[in-house]
Short mmCIF file of C-alpha atoms and ligand atoms in Angstrom, two decimals:
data_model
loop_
_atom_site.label_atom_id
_atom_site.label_comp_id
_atom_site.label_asym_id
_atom_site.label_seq_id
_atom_site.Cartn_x
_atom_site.Cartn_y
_atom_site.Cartn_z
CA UNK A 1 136.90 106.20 101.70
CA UNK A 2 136.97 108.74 104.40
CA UNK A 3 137.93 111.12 101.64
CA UNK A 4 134.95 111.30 99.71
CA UNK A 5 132.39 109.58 102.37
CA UNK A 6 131.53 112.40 105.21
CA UNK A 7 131.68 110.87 108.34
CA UNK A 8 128.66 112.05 110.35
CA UNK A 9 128.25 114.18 112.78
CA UNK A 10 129.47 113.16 116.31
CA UNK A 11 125.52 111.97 116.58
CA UNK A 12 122.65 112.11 118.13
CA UNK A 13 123.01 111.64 122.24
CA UNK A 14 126.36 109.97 121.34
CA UNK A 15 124.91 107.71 118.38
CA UNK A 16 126.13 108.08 115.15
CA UNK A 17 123.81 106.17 113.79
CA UNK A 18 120.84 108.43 114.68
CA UNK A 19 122.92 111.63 112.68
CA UNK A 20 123.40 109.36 109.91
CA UNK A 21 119.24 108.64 110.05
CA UNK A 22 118.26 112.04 110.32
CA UNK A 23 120.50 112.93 106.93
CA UNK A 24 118.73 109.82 105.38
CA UNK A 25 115.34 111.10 105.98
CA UNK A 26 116.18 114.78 104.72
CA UNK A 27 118.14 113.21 101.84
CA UNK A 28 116.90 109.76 100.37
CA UNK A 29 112.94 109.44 99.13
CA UNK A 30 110.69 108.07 101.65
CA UNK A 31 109.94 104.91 99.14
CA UNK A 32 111.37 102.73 101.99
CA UNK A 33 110.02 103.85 105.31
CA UNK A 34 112.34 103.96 108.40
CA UNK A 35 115.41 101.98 107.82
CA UNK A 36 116.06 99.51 110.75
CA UNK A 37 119.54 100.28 111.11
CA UNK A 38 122.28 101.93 109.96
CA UNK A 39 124.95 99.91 108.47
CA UNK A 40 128.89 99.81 107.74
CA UNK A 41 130.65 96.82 107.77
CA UNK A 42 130.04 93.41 106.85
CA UNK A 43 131.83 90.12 106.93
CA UNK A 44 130.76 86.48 106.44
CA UNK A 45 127.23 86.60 107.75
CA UNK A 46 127.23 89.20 110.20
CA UNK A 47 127.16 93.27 109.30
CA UNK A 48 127.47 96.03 111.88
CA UNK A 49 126.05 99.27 112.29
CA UNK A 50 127.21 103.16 112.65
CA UNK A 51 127.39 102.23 116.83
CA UNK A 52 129.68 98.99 116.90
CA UNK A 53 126.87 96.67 117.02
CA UNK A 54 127.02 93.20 115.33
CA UNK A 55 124.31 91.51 113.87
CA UNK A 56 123.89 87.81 112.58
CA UNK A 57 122.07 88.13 108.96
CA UNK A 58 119.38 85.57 108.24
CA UNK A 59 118.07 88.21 105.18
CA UNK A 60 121.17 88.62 103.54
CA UNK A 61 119.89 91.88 101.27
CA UNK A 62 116.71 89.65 100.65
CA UNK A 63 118.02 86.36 99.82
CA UNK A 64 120.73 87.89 97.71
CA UNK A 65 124.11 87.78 99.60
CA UNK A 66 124.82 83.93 98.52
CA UNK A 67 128.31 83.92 99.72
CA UNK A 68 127.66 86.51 102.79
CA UNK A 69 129.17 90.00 103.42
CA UNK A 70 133.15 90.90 101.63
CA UNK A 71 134.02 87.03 100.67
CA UNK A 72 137.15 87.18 99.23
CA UNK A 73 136.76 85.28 96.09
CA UNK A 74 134.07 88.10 94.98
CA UNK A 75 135.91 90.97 96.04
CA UNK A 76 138.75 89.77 94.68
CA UNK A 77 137.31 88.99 91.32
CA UNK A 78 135.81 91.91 91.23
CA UNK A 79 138.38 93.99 91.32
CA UNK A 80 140.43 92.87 89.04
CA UNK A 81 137.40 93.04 86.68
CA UNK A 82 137.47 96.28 87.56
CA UNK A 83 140.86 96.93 86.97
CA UNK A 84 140.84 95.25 83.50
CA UNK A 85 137.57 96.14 82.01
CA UNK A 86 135.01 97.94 83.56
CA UNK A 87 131.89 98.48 81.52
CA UNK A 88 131.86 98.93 77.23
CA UNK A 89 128.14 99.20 76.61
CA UNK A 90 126.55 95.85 74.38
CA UNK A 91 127.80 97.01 70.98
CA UNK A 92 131.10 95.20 72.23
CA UNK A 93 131.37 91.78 73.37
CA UNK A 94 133.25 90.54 76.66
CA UNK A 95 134.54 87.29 78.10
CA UNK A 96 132.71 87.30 81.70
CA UNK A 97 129.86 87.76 79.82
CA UNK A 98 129.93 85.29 77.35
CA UNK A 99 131.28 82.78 80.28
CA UNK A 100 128.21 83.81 82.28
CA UNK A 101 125.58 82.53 79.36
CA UNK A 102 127.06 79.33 78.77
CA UNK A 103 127.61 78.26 82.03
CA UNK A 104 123.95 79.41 82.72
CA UNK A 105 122.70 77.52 80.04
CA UNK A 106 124.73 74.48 81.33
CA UNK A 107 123.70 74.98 84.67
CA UNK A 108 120.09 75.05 83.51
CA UNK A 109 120.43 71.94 81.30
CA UNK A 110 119.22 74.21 78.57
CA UNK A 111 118.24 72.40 75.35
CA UNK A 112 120.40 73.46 71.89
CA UNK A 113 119.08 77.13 70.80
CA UNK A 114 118.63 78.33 74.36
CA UNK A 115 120.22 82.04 74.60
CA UNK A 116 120.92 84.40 78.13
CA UNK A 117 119.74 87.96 78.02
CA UNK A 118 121.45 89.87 80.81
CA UNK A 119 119.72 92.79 82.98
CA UNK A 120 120.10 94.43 86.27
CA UNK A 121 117.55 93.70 88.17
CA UNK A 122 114.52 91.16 88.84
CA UNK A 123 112.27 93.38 87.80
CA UNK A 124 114.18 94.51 84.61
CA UNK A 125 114.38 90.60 84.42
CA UNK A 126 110.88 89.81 84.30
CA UNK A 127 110.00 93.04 82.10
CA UNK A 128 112.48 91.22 79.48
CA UNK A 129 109.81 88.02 79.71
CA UNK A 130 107.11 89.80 79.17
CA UNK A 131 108.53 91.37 76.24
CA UNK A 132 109.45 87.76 74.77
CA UNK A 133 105.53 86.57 76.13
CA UNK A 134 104.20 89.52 74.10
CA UNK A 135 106.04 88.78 70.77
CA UNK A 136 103.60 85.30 70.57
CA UNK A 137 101.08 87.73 69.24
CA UNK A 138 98.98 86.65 72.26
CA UNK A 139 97.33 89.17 74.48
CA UNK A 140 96.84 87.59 77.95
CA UNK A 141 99.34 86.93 80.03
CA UNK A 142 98.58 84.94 83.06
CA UNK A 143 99.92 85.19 87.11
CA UNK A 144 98.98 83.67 90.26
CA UNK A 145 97.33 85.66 92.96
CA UNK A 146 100.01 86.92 96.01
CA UNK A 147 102.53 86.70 93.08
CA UNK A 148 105.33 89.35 93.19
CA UNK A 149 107.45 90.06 90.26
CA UNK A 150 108.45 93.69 90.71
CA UNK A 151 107.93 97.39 90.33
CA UNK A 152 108.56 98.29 87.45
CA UNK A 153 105.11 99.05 84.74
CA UNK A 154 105.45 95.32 83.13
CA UNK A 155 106.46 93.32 86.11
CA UNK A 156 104.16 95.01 88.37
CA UNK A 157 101.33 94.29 85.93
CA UNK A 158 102.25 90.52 86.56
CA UNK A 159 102.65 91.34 90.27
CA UNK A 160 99.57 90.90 92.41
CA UNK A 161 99.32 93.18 95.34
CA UNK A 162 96.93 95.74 94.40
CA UNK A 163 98.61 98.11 97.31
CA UNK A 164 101.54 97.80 94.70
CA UNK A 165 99.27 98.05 91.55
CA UNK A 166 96.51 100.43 91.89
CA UNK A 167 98.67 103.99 92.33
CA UNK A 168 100.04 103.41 89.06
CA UNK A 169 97.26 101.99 87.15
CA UNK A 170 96.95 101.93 83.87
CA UNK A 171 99.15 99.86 83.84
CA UNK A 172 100.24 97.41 80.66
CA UNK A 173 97.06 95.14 79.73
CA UNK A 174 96.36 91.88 79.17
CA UNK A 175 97.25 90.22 82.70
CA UNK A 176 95.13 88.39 85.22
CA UNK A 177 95.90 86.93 88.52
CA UNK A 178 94.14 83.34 88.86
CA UNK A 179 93.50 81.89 92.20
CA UNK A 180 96.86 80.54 94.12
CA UNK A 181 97.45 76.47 93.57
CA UNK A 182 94.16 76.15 92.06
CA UNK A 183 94.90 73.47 89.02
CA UNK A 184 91.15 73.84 87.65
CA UNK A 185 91.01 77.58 87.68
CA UNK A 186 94.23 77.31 85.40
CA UNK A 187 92.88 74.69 82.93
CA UNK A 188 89.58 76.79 82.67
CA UNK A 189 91.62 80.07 81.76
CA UNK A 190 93.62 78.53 79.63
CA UNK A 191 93.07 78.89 75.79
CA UNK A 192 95.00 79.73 72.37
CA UNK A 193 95.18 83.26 73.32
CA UNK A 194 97.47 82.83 76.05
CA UNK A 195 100.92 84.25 75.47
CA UNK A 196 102.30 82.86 78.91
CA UNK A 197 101.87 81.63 82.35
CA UNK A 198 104.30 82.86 84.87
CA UNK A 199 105.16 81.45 87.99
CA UNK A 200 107.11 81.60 91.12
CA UNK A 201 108.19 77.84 92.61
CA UNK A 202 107.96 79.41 95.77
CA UNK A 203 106.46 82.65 96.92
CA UNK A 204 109.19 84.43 98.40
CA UNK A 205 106.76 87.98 99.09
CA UNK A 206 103.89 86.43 100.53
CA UNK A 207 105.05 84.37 103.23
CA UNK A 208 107.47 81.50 101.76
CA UNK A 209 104.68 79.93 99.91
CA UNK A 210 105.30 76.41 98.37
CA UNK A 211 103.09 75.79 94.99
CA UNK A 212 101.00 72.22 95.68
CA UNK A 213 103.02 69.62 94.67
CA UNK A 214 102.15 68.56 90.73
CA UNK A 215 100.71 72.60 90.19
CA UNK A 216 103.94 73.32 88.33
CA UNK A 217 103.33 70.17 86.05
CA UNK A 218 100.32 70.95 85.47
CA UNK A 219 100.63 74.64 84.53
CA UNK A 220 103.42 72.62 81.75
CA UNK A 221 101.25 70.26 80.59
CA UNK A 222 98.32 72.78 79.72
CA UNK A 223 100.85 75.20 78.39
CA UNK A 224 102.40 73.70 76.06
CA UNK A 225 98.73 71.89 75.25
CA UNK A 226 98.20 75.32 74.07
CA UNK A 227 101.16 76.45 72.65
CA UNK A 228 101.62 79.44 75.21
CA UNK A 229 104.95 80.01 76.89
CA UNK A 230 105.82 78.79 81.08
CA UNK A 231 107.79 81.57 82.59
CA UNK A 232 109.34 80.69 85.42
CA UNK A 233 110.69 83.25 88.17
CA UNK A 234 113.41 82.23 89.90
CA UNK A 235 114.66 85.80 91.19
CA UNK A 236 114.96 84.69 94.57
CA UNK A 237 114.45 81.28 94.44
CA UNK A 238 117.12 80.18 91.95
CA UNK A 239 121.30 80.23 92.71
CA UNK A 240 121.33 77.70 95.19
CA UNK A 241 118.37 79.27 97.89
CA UNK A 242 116.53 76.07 98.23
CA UNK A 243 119.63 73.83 98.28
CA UNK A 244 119.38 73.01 93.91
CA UNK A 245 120.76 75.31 91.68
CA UNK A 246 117.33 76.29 90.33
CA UNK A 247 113.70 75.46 93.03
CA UNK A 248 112.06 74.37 89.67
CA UNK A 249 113.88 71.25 88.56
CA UNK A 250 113.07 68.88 91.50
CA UNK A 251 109.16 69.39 89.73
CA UNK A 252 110.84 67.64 86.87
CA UNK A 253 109.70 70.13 84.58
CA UNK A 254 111.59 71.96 81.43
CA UNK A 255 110.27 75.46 81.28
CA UNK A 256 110.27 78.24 78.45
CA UNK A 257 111.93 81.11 80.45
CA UNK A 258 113.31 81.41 83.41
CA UNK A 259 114.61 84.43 85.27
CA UNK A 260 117.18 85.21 87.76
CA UNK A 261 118.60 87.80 89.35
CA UNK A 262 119.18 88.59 93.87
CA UNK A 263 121.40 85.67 94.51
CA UNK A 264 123.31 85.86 91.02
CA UNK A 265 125.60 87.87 91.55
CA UNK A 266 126.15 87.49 94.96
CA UNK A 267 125.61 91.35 95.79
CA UNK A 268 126.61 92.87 92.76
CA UNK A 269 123.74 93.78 90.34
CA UNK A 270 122.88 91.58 87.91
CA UNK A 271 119.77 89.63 86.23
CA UNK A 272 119.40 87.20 83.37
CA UNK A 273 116.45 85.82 81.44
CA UNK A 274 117.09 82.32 79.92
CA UNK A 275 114.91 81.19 76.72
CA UNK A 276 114.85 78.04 76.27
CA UNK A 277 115.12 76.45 72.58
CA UNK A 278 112.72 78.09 70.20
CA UNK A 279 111.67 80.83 72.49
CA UNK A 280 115.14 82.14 72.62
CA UNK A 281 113.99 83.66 68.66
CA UNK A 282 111.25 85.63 69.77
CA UNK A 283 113.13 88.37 69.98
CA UNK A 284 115.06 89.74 68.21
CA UNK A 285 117.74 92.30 66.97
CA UNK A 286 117.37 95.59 68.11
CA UNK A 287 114.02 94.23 70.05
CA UNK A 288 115.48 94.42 73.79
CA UNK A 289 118.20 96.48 75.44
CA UNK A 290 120.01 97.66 78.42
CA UNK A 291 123.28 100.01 78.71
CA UNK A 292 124.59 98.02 81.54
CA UNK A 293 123.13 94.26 80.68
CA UNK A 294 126.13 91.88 81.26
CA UNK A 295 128.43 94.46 82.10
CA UNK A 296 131.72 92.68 82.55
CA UNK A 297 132.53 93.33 86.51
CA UNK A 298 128.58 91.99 87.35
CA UNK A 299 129.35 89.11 84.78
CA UNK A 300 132.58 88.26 86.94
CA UNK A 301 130.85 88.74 90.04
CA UNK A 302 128.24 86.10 88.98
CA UNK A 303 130.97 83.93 87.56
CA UNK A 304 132.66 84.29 91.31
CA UNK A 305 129.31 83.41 93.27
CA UNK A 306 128.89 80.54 90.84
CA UNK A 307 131.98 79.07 91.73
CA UNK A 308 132.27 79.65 95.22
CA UNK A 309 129.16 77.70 95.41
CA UNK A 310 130.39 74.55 93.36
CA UNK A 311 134.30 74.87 94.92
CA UNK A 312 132.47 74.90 98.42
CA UNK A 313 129.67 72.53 97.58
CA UNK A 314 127.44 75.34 99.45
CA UNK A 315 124.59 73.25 98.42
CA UNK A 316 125.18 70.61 100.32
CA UNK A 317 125.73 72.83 103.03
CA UNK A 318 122.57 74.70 101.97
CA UNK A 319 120.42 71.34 102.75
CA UNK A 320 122.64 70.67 105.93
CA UNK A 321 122.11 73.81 107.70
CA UNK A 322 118.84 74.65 106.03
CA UNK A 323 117.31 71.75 107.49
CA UNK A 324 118.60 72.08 110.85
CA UNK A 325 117.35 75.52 110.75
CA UNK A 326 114.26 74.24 110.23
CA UNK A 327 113.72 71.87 112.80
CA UNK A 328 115.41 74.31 115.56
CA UNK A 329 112.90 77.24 114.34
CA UNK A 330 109.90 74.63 114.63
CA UNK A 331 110.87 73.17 117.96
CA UNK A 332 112.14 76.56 119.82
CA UNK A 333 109.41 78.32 118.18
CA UNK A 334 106.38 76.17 119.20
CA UNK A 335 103.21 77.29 120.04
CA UNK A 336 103.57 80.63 118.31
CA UNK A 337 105.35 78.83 115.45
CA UNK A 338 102.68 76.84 114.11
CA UNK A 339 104.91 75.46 110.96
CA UNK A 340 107.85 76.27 108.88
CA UNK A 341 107.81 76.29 105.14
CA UNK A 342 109.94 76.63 101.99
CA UNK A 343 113.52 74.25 101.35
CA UNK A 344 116.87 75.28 102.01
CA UNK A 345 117.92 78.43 103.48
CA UNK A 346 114.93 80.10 102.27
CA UNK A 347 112.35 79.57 105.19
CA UNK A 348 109.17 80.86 106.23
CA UNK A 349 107.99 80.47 110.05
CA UNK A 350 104.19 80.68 110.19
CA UNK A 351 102.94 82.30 113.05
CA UNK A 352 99.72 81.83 115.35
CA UNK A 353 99.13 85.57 115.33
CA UNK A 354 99.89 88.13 113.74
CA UNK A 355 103.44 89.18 115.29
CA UNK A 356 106.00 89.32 112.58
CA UNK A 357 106.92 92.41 113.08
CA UNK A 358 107.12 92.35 116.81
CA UNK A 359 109.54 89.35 116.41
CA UNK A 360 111.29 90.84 114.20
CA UNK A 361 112.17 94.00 116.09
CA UNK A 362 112.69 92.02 119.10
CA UNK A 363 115.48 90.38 117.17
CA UNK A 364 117.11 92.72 115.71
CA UNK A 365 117.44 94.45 119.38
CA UNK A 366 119.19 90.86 120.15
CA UNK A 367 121.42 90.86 117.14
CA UNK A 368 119.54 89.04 114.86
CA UNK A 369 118.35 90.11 111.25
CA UNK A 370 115.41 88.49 109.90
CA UNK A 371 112.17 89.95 108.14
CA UNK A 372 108.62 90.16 108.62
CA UNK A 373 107.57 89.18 105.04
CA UNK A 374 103.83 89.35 105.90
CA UNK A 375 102.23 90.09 109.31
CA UNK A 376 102.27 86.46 110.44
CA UNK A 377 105.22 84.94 108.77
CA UNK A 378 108.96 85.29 109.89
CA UNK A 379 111.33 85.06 106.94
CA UNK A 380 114.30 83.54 106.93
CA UNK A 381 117.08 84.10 104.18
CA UNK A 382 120.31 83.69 105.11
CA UNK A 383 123.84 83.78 103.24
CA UNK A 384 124.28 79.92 101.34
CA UNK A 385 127.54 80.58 104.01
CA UNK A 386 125.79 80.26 107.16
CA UNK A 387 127.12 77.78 109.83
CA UNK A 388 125.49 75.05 111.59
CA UNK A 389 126.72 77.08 115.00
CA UNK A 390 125.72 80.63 113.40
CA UNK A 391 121.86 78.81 112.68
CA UNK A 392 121.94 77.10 116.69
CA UNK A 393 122.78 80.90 118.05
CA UNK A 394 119.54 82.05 116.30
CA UNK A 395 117.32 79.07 117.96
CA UNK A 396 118.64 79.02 121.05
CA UNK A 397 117.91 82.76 121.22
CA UNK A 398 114.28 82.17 119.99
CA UNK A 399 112.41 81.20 122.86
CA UNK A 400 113.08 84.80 125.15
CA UNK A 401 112.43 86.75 121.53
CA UNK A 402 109.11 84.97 121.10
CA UNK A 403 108.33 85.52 125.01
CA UNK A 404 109.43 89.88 124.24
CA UNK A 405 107.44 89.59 121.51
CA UNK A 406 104.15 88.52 122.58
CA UNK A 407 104.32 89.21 126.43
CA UNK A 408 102.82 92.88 126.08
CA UNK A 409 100.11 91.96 123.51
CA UNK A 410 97.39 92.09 126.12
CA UNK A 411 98.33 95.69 127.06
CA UNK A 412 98.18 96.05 123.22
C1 PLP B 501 112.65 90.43 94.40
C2 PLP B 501 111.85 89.75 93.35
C3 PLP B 501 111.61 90.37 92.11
C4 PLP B 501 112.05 91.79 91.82
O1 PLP B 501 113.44 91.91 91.85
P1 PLP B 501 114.10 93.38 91.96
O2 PLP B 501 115.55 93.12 91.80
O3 PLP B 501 113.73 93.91 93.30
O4 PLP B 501 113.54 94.19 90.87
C5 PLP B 501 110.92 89.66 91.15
N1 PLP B 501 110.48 88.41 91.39
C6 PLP B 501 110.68 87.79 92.57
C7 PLP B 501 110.19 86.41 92.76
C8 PLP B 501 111.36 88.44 93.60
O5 PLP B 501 111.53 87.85 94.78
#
């Protein structure tokens, strides 16, 4: 590495991580703000930085690290990927790739007719559903307000945040963003001119955010009432988050398309979109396309995270330590910690005040990485990995990182 990485300079005041910073900031577009840290090494679930600092990850890359930092199976299967067959564009057909669909489509339970179409990203995921929404000859599309389903023109479109929306408006017409949960407000938008309805299970972006129970039901039963599609994004929720392969199926419901991508493979790039039965034909040849969609080292990565979870029953663990998590976070964290939502190891602690970002710079100071989704909820996403001892480190440390966080807010 050291031969075609530069090492920076001896850094700033001793730091290396501050000369690596400053070449960031006069090198890399400011899309990002500040990075937190500078980092360099990972293993299991804890990364260090530029300085020989060690930090416990409860984001994992935004719930995307399944099996944690260098695992071996996915290294490993990587590179002999790598080493075999790297990338041949989609006018060839590869093994990890068709592997990848069917065991997909078997993980999903998908009914006969139900096809994979691979991406790279969520985003690229959910532009590929709204390509397959808009071939129903339907204009309106419909979303749930605080929804977020990425940057790019289409998926942003879907996505709610007008912060996100309105710098890049026009942008592709026919969506609208009904009111969160609300049951009613669906059935009265509903009509024969609805291509689709896309939801998230859970609202990862803003805050954790649990659809009411029988919502997801609902929006199935009024769908398919009028013959429009139920889109289902499971970028960060599906691949084992919440403790089930998939954070849709304990609703009991069978949708239309469902997408995936951050946990998938485990690190490596990699989305799918999965139609199920008929609207698998909506598109078709030459319709959709991507140079590097199923490209056969992501494929194997995503075969490797697959079966690291099933070898290691990590979803068992997933519930385990999820739930524990949980109930550590809720008891350490009271008052400020008013309640903790979401299943798994996908967890949102709700705040009293707005401090989220507070605790979550006071943490990182003590080692800890977690993320200030919104201003008063503390996310939690940790590798499917994560120990029951590696969970008790971060609760026991809670108390004194609530006190740092919240003991100058009068001066504030
Ligand atoms: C992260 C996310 C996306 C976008 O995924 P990218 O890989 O960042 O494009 C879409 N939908 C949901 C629910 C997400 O959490």
């Amino acid at each position: 590495m050291s031969e075609i990485l530069p090492s920076a300079r001896d850094g700033v005041d001793g730091r290396p991580s501050q000369a690596w910073l400053d070449r960031y900031a006069q090198s890399v577009m400011p899309t990002y703000g500040v990075p937190q840290r500078f980092l360099v090494r990972g293993e299991g679930s804890y990364v260090w930085d530029a300085d020989g600092r060690r930090y416990l990850d409860l984001l994992a890359g935004i719930a995307t690290n399944a099996l944690g930092h260098a695992h071996p199976t996915l290294t490993g299967a990587v590179s002999a990927q790598l080493a075999t067959l790297g990338h041949v564009s989609n006018f060839f057909a590869t093994g990890p790739q068709v592997a990848l669909a069917e065991r997909l489509l078997d993980l999903l339970d998908a009914p006969d007719g139900s096809r994979v179409f691979f991406a790279n990203s969520g985003a690229e995921a959910n532009e590929g559903a709204f390509k397959i929404a808009r071939r129903t000859g339907r204009p309106r599309i419909l979303a749930l307000e605080g929804a977020f389903h990425g940057r790019t023109l289409g998926a942003l479109a879907l996505t709610h945040r007008p912060a996100y929306r309105e710098p890049f408006e026009p942008l592709p017409g026919g969506a609208e963003h009904l009111p969160f949960g609300d049951v009613e407000a669906l059935r009265a938008a509903m009509a024969d001119d609805v291509a689709a309805v896309v939801l998230e299970t859970i609202q990862g972006e803003s805050g954790v955010r649990p659809l009411p129970e029988g919502y997801l039901a609902a929006a199935r039963e009024v769908t398919s009432a009028h013959g429009a599609l139920l889109v289902v994004d499971e970028v960060q929720s599906g691949i084992g988050r919440t403790g089930q392969w998939f954070a849709h199926t304990r609703h009991g419901v069978v949708p239309d398309v469902v997408t995936l991508a951050k946990g998938l493979g485990g690190g490596i790039p990699i989305a799918a979109v999965v139609a199920f039965g008929s609207a698998a034909t909506l598109l078709g040849a030459g319709q959709h396309g991507t140079t590097f969609g199923g490209n056969p080292v992501a494929s194997a990565a995503a075969l490797a995270t697959l079966h690291v979870i099933e070898r290691d029953d990590l979803l068992a663990n997933v519930r385990a330590v999820g739930a524990r998590l949980r109930d550590g976070v809720l008891a350490a964290g009271a008052p400020l910690v008013t309640g903790v939502t979401g299943e798994g190891l996908w967890l949102g602690a709700q705040l009293a005040r707005p401090v989220a970002a507070r605790l979550a710079a006071a943490a990182l100071s003590a080692g800890f990485i977690v993320n200030a989704v919104t201003p008063d909820v503390v996310r939690l996403a940790p590798p499917l990995i994560l120990t029951t001892d590696q969970a008790d480190s971060f609760v026991a440390a809670l108390p004194a990182l609530i006190q740092q966080s919240t003991s100058d807010e009068a001066v504030r």
